[in-house]
PDB file of C-alpha atoms and ligand atoms in Angstrom:
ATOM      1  CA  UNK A   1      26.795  -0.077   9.682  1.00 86.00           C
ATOM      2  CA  UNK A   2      23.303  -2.536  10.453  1.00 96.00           C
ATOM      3  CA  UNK A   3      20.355  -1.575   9.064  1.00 98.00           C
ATOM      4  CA  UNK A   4      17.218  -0.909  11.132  1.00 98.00           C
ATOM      5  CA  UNK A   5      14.212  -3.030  10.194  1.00 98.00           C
ATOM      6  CA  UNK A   6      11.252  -1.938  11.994  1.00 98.00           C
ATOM      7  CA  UNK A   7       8.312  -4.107  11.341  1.00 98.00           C
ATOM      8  CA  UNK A   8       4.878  -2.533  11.641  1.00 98.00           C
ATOM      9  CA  UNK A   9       2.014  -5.163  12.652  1.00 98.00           C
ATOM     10  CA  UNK A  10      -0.522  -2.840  12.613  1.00 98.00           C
ATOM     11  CA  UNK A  11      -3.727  -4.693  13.835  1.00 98.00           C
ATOM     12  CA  UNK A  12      -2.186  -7.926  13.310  1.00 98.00           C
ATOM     13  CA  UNK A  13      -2.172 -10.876  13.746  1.00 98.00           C
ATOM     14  CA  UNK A  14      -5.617 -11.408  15.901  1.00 98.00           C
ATOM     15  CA  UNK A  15      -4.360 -14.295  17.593  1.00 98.00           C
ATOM     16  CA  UNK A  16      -1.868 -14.068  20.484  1.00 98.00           C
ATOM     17  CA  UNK A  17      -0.418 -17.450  19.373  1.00 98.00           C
ATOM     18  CA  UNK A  18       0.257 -16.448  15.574  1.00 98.00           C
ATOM     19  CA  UNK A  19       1.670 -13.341  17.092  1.00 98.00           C
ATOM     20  CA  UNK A  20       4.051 -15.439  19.231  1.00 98.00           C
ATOM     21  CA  UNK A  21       4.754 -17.864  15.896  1.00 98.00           C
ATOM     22  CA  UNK A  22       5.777 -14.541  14.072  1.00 98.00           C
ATOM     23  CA  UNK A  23       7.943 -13.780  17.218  1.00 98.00           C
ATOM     24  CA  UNK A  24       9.977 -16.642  16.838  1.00 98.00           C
ATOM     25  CA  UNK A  25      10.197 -16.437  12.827  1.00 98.00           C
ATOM     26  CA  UNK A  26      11.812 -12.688  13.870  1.00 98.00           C
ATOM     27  CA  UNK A  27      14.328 -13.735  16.220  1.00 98.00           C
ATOM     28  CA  UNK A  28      15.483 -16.456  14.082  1.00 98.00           C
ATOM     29  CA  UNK A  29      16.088 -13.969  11.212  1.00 98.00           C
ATOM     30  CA  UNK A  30      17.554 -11.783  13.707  1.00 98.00           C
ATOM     31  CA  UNK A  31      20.003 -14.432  14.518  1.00 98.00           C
ATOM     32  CA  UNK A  32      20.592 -15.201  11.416  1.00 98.00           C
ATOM     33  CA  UNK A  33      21.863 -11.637   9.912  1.00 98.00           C
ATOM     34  CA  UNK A  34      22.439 -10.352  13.292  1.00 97.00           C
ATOM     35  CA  UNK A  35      25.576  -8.855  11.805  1.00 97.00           C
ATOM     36  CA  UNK A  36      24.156  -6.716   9.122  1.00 98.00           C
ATOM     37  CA  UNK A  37      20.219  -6.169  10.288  1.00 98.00           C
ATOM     38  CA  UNK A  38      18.373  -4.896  14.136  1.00 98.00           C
ATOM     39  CA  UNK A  39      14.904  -5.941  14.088  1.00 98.00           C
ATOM     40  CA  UNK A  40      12.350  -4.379  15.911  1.00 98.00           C
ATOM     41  CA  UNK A  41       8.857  -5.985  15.969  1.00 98.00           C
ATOM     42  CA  UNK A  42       6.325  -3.553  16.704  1.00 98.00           C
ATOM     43  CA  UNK A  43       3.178  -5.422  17.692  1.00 98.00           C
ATOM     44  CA  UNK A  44      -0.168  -4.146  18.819  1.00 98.00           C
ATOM     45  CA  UNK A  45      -0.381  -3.752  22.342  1.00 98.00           C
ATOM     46  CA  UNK A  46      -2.370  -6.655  23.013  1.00 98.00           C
ATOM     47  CA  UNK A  47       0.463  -9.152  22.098  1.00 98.00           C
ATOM     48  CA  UNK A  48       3.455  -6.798  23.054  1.00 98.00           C
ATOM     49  CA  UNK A  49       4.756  -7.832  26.206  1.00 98.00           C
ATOM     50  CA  UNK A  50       4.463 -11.594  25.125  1.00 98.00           C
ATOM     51  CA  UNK A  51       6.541 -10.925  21.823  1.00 98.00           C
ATOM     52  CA  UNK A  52       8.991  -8.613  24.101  1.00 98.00           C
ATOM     53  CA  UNK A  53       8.876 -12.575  26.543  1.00 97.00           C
ATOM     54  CA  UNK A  54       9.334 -14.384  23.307  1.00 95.00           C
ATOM     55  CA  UNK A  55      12.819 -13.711  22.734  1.00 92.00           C
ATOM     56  CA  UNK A  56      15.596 -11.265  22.971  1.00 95.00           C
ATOM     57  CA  UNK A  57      17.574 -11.800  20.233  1.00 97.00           C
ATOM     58  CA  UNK A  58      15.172  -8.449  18.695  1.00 98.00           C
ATOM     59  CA  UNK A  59      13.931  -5.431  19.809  1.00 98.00           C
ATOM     60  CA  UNK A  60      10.462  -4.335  20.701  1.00 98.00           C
ATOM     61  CA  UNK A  61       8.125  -0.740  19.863  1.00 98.00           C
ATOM     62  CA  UNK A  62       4.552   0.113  20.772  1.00 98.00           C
ATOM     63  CA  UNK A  63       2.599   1.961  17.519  1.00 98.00           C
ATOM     64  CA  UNK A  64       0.397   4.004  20.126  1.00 96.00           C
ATOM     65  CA  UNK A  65       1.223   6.299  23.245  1.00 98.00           C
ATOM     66  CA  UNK A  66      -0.990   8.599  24.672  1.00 98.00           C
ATOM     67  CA  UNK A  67      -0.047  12.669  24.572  1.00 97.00           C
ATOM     68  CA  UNK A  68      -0.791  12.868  28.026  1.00 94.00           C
ATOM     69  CA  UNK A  69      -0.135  10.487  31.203  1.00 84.00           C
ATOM     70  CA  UNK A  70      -1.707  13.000  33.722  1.00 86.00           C
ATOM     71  CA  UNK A  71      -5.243  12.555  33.437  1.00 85.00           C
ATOM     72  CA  UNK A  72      -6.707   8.914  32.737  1.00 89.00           C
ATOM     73  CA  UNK A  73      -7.857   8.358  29.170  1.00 92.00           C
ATOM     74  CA  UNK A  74      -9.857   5.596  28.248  1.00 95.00           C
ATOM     75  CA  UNK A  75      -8.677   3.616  25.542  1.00 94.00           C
ATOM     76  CA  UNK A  76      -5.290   4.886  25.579  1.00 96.00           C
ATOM     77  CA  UNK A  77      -1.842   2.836  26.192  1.00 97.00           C
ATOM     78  CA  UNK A  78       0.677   5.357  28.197  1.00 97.00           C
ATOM     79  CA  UNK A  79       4.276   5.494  27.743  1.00 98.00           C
ATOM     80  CA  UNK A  80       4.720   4.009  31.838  1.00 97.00           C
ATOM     81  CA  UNK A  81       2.839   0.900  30.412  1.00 97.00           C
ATOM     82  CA  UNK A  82       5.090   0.715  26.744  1.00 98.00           C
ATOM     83  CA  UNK A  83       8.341   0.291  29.021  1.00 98.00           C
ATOM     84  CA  UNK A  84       6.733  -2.059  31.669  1.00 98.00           C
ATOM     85  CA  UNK A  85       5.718  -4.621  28.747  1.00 98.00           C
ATOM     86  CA  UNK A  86       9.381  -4.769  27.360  1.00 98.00           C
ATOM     87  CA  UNK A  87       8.993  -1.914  24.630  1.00 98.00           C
ATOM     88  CA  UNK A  88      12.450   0.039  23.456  1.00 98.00           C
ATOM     89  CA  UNK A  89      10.731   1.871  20.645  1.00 98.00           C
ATOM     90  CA  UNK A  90       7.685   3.097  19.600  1.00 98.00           C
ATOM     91  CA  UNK A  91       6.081   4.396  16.756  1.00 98.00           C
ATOM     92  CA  UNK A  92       4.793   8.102  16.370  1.00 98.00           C
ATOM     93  CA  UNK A  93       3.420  10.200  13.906  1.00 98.00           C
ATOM     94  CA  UNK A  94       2.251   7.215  11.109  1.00 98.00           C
ATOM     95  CA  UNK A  95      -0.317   8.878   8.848  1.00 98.00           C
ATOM     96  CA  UNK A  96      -3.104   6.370   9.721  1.00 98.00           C
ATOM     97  CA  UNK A  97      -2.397   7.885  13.216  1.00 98.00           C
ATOM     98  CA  UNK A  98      -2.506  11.020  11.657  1.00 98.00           C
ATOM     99  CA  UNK A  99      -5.609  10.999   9.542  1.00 97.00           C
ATOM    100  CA  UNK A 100      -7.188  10.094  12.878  1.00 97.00           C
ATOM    101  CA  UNK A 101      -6.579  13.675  13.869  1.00 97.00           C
ATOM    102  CA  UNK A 102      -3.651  13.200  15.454  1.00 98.00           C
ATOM    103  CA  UNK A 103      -1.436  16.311  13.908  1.00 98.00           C
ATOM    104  CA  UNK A 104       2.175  18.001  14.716  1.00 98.00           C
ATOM    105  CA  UNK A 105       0.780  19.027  17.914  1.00 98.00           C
ATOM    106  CA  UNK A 106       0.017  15.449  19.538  1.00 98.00           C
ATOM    107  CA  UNK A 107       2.737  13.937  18.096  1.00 98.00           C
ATOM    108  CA  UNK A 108       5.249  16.179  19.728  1.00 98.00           C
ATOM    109  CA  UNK A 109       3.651  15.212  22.778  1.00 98.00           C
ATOM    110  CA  UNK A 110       3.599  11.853  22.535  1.00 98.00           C
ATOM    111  CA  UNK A 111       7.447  12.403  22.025  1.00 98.00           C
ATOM    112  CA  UNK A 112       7.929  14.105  25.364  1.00 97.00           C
ATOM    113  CA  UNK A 113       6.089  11.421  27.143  1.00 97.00           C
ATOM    114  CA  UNK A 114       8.190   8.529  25.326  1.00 98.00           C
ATOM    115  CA  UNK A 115      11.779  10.819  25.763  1.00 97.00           C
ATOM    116  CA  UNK A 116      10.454  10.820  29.465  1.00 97.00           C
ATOM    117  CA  UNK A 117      10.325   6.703  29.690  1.00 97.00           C
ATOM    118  CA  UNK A 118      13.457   6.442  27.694  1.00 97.00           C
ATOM    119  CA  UNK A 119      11.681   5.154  24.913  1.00 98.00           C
ATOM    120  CA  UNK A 120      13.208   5.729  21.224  1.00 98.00           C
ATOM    121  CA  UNK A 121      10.366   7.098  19.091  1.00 98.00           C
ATOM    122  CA  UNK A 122      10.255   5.979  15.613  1.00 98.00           C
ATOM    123  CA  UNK A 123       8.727   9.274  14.370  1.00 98.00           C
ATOM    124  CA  UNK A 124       7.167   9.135  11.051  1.00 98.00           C
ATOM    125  CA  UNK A 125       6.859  12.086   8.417  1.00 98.00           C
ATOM    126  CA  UNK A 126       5.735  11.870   4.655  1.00 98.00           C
ATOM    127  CA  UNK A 127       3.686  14.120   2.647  1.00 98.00           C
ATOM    128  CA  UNK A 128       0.111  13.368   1.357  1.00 97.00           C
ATOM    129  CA  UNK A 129       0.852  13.922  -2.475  1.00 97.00           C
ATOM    130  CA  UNK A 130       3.603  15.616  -3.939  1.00 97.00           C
ATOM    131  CA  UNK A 131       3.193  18.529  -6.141  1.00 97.00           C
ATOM    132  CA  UNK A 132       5.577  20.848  -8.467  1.00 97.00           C
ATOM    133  CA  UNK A 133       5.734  23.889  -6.038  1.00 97.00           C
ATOM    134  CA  UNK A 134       7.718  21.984  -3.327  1.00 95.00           C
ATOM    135  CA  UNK A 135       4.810  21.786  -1.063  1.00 97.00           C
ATOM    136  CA  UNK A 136       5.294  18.508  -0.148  1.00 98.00           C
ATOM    137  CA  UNK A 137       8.817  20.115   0.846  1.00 98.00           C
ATOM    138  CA  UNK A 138       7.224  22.740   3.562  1.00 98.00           C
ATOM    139  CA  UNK A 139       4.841  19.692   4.421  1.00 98.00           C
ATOM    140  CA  UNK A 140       7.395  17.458   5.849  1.00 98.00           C
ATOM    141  CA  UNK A 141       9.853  20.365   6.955  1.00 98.00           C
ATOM    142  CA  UNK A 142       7.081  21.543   9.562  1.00 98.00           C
ATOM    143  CA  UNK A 143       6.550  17.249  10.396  1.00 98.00           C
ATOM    144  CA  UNK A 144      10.803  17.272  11.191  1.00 98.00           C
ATOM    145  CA  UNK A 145      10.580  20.846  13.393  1.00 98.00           C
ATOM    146  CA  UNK A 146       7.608  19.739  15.866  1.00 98.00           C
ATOM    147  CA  UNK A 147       9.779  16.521  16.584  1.00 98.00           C
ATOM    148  CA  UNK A 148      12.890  18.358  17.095  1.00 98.00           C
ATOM    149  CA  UNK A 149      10.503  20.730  19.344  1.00 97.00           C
ATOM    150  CA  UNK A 150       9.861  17.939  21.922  1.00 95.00           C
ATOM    151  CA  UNK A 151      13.298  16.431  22.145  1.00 95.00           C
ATOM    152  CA  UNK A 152      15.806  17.213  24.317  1.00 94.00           C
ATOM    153  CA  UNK A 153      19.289  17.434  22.499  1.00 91.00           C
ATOM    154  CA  UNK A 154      20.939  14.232  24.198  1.00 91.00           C
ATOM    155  CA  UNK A 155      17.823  12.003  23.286  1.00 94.00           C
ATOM    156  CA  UNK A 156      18.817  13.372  19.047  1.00 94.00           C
ATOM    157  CA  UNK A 157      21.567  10.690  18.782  1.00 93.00           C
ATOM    158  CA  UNK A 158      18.725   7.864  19.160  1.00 95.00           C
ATOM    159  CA  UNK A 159      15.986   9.236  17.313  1.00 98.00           C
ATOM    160  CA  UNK A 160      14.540   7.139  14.396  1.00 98.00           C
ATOM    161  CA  UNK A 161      12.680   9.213  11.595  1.00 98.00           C
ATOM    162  CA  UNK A 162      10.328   7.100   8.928  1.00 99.00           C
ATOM    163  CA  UNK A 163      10.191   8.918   6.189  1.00 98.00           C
ATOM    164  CA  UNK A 164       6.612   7.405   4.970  1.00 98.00           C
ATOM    165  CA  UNK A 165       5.381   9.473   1.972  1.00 98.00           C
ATOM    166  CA  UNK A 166       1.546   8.813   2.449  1.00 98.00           C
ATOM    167  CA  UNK A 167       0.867   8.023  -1.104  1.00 98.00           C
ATOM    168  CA  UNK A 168       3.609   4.757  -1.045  1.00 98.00           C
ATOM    169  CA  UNK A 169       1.985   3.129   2.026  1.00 98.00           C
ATOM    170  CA  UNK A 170      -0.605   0.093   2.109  1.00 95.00           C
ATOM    171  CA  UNK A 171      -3.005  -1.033   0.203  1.00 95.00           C
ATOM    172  CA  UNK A 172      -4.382   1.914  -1.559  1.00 93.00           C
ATOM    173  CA  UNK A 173      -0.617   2.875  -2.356  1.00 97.00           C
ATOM    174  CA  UNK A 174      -0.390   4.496  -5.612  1.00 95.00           C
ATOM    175  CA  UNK A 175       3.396   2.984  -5.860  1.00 96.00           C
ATOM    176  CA  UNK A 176       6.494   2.778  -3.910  1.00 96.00           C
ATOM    177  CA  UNK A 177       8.619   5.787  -3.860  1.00 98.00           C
ATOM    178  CA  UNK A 178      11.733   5.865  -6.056  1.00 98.00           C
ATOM    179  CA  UNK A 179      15.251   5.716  -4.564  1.00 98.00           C
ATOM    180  CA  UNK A 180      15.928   9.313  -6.127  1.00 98.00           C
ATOM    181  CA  UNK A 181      12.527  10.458  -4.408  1.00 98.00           C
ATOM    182  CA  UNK A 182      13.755   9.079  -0.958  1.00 98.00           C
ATOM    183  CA  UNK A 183      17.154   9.883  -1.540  1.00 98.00           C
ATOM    184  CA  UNK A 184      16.389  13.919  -2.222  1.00 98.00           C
ATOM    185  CA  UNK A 185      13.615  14.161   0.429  1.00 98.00           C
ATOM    186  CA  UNK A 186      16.446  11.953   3.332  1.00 98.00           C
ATOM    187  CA  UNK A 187      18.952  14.838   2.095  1.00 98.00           C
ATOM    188  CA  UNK A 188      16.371  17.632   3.290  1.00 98.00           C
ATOM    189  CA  UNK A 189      15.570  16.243   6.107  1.00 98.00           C
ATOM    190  CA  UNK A 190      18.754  15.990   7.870  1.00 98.00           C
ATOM    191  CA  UNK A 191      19.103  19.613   6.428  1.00 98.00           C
ATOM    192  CA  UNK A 192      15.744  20.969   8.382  1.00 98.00           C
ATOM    193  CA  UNK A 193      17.483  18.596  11.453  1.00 98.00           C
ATOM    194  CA  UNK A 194      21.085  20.667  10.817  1.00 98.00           C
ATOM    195  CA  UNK A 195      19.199  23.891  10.429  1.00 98.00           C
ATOM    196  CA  UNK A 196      17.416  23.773  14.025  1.00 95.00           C
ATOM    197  CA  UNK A 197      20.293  21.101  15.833  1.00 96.00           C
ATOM    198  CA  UNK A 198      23.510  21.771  14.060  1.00 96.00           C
ATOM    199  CA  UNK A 199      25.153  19.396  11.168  1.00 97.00           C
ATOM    200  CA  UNK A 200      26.597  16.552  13.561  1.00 96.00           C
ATOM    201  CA  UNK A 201      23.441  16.137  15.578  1.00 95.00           C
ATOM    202  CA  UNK A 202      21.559  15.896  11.878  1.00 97.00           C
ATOM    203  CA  UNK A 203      24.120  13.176  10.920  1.00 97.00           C
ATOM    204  CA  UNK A 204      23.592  10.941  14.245  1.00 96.00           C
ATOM    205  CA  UNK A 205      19.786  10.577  13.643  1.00 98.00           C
ATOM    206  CA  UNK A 206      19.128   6.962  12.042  1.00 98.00           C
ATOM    207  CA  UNK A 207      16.560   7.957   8.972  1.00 98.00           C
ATOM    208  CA  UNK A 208      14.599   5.025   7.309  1.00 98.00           C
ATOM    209  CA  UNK A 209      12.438   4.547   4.327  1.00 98.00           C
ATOM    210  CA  UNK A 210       9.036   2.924   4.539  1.00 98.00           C
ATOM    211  CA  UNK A 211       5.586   2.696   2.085  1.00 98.00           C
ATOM    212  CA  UNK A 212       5.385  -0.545   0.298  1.00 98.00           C
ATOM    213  CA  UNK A 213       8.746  -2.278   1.015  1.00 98.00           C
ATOM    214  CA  UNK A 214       9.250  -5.340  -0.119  1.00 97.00           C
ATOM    215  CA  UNK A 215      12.378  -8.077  -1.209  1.00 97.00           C
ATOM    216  CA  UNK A 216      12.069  -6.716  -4.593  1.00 97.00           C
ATOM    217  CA  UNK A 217      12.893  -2.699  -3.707  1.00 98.00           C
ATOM    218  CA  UNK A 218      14.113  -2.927  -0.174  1.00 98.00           C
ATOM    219  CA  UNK A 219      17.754  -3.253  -0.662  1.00 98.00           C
ATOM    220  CA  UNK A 220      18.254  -0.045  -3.550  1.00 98.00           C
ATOM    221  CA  UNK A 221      16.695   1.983  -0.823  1.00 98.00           C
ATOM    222  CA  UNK A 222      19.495   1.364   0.987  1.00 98.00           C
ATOM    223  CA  UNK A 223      22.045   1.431  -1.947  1.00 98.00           C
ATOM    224  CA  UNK A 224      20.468   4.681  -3.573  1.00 98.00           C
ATOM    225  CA  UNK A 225      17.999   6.102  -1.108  1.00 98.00           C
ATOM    226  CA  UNK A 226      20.353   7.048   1.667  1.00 98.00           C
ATOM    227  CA  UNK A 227      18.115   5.012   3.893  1.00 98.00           C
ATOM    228  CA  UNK A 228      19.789   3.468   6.807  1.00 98.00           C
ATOM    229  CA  UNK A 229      16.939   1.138   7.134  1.00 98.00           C
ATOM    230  CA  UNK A 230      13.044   0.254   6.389  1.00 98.00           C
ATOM    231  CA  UNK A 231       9.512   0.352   8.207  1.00 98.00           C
ATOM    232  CA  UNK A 232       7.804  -2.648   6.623  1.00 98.00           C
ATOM    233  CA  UNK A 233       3.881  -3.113   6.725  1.00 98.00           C
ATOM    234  CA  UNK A 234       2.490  -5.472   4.771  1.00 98.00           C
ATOM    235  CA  UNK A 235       5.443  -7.720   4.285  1.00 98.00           C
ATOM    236  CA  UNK A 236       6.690  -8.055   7.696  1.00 98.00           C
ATOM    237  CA  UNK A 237       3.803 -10.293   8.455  1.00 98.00           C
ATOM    238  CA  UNK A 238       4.808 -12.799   6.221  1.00 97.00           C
ATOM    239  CA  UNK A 239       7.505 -14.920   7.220  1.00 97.00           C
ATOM    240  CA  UNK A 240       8.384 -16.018   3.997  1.00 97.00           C
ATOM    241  CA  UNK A 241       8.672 -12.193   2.327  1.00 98.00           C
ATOM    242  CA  UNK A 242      10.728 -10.852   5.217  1.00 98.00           C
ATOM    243  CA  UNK A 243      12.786 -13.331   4.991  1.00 98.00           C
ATOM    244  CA  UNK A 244      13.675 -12.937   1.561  1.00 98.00           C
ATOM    245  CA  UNK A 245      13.479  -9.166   2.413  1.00 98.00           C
ATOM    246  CA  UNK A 246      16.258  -9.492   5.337  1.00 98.00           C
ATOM    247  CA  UNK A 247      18.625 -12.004   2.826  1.00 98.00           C
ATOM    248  CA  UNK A 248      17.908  -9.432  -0.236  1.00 98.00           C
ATOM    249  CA  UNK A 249      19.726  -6.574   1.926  1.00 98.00           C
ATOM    250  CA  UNK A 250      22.615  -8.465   2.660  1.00 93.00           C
ATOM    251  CA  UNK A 251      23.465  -9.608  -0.779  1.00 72.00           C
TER     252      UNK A 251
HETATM  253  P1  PGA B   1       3.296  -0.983   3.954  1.00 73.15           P
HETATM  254  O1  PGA B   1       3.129  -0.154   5.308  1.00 73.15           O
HETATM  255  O2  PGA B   1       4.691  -1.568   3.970  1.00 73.15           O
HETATM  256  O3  PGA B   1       2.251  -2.045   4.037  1.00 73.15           O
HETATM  257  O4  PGA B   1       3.075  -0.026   2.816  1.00 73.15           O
HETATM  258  C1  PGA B   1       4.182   0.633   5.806  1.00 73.15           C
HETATM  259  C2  PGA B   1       3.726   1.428   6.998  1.00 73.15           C
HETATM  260  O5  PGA B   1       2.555   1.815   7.041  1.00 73.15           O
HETATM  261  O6  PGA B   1       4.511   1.688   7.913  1.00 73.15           O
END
């Protein structure tokens, strides 16, 4: 089975022409191992439908979509707008989005509007710290259910869960989760999934690992961490890395 390898921009690059150089870096990768790996650049909006121009040898996702598309909002990107610029996916949920305020609530919304566009959402769920109680456990569990609440049962099959724990991600990372850690926590998720959906729906969502991926530890997440694929910050915006990244899972 390919791996998914979502690559998450965030605010970068600034300039529409390095975003278009990274563009072409993707799609050559995604040439390259298009047996084994689907790419899907997620830019910011600014430089999204130019990317989605730039070649279609990858996929394309939004990182923002606003809750609600019946009253205007400034600011906000709707879903109407993600699928007119050339976006497949879109990412939902991330805990930068979430320690913005945006909580269960909002991101089942923003779910419903992207299931309405036929958008995929990439929804992600991690806890903030993890704790001896299992905490962290009813944390994510109540994450997985408010997804599930907003999509239909057909739109399962399609649905991409990140599981991000907060403490692995960026800068201020405390350190990338272990296999074992992402291999237990993959395990309940698709339990909460078979618990609400039933076991085969669990099995047909594509789960993913992300929070400090890099060439060094991408691949055992894969090998040990039931992860069918990644969400890379940091070191999807260097060609070099994710290119050693993309070869490292293939070897
Ligand atoms: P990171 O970001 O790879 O830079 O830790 C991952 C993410 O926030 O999705």
């Amino acid at each position: 089975m390919k791996s998914l390898l979502a690559l998450n921009w965030k605010m970068a690059p600034e300039k529409p022409t390095d975003a278009i150089r990274l563009a072409k870096s993707v799609a050559a990768l995604s040439k390259k191992y298009k047996k084994n790996i689907s790419f899907i650049a997620c830019p910011p909006f600014v430089h999204l439908a130019a990317v989605a121009k730039a070649s279609k040898a990858f996929r394309v996702g939004g990182q923002l979509v606003a809750a609600d598309s019946t009253e205007a909002q400034t600011g906000l990107i709707s879903a109407g707008m993600l699928k007119a610029s050339g976006a497949q996916y879109c990412i939902v949920g991330h805990s930068e989005a979430r320690a913005r305020g945006e909580n269960n609530e909002v991101v089942a919304q923003q779910i419903a509007r992207l299931v309405e566009k036929k958008i995929i959402p990439i929804a992600c769920v991690g806890e903030r710290a993890r704790d001896t109680q299992g905490w962290y456990l009813s944390e994510v569990k109540d994450q997985v259910e408010s997804i599930l609440s907003a999509l239909p049962r057909a739109a399962l099959r399609q649905l991409v869960i990140a599981y991000e724990p907060v403490w692995a991600i960026g800068v201020r990372a405390e350190r990338v989760a272990t296999p074992a850690e992402c291999r237990e926590m993959i395990i309940y998720i698709r339990k909460v999934i078979a618990d609400t959906c039933g076991a085969k729906a669990s099995e047909s969502v594509t789960i993913v690992y992300g929070g400090s991926v890099d060439e060094k530890n991408a691949r055992t997440f894969l090998t040990e961490g039931a992860a069918q694929g990644h969400l890379v910050g940091r070191a999807s915006l260097d060609v070099k890395r994710l290119g050693a990244l993309a070869a490292s899972l293939i070897t």
